[in-house]
mmCIF file of C-alpha atoms in Angstrom:
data_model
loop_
_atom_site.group_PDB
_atom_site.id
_atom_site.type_symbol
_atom_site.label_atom_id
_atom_site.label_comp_id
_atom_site.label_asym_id
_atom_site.label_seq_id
_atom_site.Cartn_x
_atom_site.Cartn_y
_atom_site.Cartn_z
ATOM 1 C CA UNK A 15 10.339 -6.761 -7.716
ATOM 2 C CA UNK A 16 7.101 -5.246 -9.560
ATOM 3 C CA UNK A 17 4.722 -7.891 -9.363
ATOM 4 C CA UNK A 18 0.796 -8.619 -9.036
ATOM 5 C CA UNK A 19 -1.058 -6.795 -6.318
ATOM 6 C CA UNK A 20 -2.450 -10.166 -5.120
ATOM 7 C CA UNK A 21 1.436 -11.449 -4.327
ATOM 8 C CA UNK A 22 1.876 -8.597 -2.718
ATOM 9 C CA UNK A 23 -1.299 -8.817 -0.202
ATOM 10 C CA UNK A 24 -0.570 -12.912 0.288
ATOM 11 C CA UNK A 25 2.649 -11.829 1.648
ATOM 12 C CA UNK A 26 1.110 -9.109 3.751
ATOM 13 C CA UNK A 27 -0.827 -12.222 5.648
ATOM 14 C CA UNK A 28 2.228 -14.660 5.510
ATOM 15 C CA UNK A 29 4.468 -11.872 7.586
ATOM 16 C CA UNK A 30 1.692 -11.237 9.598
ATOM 17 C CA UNK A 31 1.015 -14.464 10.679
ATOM 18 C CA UNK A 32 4.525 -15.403 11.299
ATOM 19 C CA UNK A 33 4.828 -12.683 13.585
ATOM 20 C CA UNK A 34 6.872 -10.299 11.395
ATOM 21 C CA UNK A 35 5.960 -6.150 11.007
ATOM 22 C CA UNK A 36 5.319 -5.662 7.608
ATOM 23 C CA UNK A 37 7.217 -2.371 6.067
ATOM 24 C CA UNK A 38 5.194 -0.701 3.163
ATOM 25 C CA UNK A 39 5.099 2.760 0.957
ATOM 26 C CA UNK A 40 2.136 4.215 -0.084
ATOM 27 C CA UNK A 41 0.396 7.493 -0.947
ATOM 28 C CA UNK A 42 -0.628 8.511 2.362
ATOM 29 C CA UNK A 43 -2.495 11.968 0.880
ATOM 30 C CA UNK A 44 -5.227 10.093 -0.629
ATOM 31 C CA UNK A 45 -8.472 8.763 1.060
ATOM 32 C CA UNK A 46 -7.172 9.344 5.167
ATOM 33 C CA UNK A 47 -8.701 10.645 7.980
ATOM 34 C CA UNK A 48 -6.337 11.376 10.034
ATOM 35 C CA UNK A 49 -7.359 11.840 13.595
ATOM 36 C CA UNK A 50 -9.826 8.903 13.306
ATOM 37 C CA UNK A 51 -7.469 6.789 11.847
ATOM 38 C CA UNK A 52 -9.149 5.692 8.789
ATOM 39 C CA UNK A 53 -7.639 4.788 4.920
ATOM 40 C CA UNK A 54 -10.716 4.293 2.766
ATOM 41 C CA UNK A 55 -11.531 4.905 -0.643
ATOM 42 C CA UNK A 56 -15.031 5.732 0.147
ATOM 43 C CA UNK A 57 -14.641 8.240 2.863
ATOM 44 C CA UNK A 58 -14.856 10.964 0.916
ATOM 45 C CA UNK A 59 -17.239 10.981 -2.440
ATOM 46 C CA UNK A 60 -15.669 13.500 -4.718
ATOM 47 C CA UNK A 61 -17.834 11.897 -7.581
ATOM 48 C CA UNK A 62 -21.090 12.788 -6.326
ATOM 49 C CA UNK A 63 -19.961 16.442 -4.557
ATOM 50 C CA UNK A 64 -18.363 17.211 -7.499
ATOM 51 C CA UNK A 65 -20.417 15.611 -10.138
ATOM 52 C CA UNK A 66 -17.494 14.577 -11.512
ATOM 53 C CA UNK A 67 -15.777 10.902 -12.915
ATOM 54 C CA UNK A 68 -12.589 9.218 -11.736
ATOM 55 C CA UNK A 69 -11.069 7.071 -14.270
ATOM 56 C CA UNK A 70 -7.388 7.271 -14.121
ATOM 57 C CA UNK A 71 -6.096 3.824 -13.129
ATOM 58 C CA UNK A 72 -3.557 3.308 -10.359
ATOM 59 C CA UNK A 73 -0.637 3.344 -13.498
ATOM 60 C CA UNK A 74 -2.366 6.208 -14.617
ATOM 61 C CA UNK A 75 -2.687 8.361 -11.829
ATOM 62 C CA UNK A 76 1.463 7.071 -10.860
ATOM 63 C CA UNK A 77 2.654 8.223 -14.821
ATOM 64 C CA UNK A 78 1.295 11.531 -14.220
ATOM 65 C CA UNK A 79 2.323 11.992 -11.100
ATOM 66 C CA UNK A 80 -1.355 12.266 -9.463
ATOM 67 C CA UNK A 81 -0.336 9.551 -7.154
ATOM 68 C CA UNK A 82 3.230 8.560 -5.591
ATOM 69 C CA UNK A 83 4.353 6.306 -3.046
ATOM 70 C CA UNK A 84 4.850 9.790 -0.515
ATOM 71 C CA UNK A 85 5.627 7.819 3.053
ATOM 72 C CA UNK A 86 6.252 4.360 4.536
ATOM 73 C CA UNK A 87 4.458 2.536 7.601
ATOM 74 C CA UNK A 88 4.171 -0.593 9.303
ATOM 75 C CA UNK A 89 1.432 -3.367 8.737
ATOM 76 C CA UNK A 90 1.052 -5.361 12.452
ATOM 77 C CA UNK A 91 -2.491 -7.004 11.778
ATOM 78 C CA UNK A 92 -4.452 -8.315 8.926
ATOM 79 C CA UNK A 93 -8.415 -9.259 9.251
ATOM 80 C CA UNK A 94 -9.238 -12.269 6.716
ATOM 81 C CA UNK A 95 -12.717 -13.354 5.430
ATOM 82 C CA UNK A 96 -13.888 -17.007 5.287
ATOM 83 C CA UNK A 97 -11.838 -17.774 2.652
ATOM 84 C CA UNK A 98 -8.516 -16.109 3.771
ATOM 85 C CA UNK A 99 -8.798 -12.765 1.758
ATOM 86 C CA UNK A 100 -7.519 -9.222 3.646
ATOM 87 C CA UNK A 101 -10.334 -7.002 3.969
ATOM 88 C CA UNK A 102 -8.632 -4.811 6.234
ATOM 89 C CA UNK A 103 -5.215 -3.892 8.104
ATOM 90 C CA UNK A 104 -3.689 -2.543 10.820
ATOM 91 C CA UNK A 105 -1.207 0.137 10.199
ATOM 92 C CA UNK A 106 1.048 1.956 12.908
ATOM 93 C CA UNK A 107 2.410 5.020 11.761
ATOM 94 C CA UNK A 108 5.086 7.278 13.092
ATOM 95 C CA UNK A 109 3.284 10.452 13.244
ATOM 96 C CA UNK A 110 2.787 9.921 17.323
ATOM 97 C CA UNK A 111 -0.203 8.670 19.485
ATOM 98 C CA UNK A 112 -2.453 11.334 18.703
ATOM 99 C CA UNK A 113 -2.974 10.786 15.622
ATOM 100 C CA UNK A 114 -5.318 8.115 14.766
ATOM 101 C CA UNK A 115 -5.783 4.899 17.417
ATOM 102 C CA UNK A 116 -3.081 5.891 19.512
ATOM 103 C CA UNK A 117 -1.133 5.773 16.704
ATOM 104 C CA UNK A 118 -2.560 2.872 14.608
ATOM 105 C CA UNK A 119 -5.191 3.321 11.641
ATOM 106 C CA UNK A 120 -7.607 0.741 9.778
ATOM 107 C CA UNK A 121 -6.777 0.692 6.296
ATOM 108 C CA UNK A 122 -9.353 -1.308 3.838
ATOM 109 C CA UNK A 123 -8.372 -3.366 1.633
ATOM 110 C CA UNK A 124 -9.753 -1.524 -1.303
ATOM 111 C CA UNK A 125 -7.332 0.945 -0.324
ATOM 112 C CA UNK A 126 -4.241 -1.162 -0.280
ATOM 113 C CA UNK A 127 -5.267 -1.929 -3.851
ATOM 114 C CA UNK A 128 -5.110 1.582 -4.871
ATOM 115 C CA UNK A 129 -2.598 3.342 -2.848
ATOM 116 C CA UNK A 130 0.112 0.790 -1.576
ATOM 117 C CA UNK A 131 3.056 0.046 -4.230
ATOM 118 C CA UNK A 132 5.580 -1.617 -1.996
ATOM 119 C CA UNK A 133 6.272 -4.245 0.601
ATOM 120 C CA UNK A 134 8.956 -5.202 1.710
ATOM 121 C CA UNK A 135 9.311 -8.931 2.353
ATOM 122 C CA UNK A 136 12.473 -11.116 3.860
ATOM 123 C CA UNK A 137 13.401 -13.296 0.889
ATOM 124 C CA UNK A 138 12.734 -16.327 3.345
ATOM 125 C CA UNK A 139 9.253 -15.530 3.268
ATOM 126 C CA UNK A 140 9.042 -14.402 -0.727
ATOM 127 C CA UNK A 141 7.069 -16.633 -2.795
ATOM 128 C CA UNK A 142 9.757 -18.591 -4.435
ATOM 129 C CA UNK A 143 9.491 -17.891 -7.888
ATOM 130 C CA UNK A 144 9.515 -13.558 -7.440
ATOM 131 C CA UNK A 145 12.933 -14.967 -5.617
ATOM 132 C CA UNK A 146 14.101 -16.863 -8.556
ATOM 133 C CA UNK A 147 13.979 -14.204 -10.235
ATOM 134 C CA UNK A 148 15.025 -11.749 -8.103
ATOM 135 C CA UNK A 149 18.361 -14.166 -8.135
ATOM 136 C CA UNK A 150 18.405 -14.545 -11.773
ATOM 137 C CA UNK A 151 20.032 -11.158 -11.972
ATOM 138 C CA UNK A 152 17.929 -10.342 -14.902
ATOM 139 C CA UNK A 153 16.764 -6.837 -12.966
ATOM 140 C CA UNK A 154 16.218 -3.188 -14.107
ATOM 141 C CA UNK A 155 17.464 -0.963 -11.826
ATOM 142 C CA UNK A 156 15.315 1.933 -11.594
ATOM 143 C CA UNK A 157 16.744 5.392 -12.306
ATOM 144 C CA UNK A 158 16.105 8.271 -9.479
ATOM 145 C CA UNK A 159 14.006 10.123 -11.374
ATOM 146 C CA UNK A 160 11.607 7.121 -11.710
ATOM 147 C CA UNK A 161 8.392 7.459 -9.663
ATOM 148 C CA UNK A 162 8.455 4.551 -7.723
ATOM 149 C CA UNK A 163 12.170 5.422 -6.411
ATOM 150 C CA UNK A 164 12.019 9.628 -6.565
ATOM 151 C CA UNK A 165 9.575 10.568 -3.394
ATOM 152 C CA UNK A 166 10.637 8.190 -1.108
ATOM 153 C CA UNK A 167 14.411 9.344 -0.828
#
């Protein structure tokens, strides 16, 4: 289902604190620091080295292929504000314990926003309307070649 980035963040946190692993795909390239464990959109600032301007938007930067969901990981914690919002996650990833945490990275939620574009979510646990729809059998099945299906097979 292509939906709103907030759905798919409030269903991060509803997995998470029912106890359930959260599987996601995302472009991993962008923004990570890899033996420290970190996903951040400000850990590097191209703008200022570079004296240059970033304005694609995350549709943008997918169309033209700048960005594509290029691996999948696992979402096991979520750190909430006062009022309940993600600010950051923890990831495991599969790429062994010497990479980041013993495995695990932090991942802001700034980056989520840019660089995750799916989560997968037990229809039990789907906001109930993306499910009525989902059952309506009004759906497009994406074609191969489509960037949200093509790097992850």
């Amino acid at each position: 289902m292509n939906t709103e980035i907030d759905d798919l963040k409030n269903a991060v946190v509803k997995l998470v604190k029912a106890g359930q692993p959260v599987f996601f795909g995302c472009d991993v390239g962008k923004f990570l620091e890899r033996q420290a464990g970190l996903m951040d959109v400000r850990l590097f600032d191209y703008e200022n080295a570079f004296d240059i301007s970033f304005g694609m938007s995350k549709a943008d930067r997918l169309r033209t292929g700048e960005s594509a969901m290029t691996h999948a990981m696992v979402i096991s914690g979520v750190h909430l504000d006062a009022a309940g919002r993600p600010l950051r996650y923890k990831v495991e990833n599969s790429w062994g314990d010497a990479n980041g945490d013993k495995g695990y990275y932090l991942m802001t939620d700034a980056w989520f926003e840019q660089f995750v574009y799916q989560v997968v979510v037990p229809k039990a646990l789907a906001p109930k309307e993306l499910v009525k729809v989902f059952e309506s059998g009004e759906r497009k099945l994406l074609p191969l070649w489509d960037p949200m299906v093509c790097r992850m097979l």
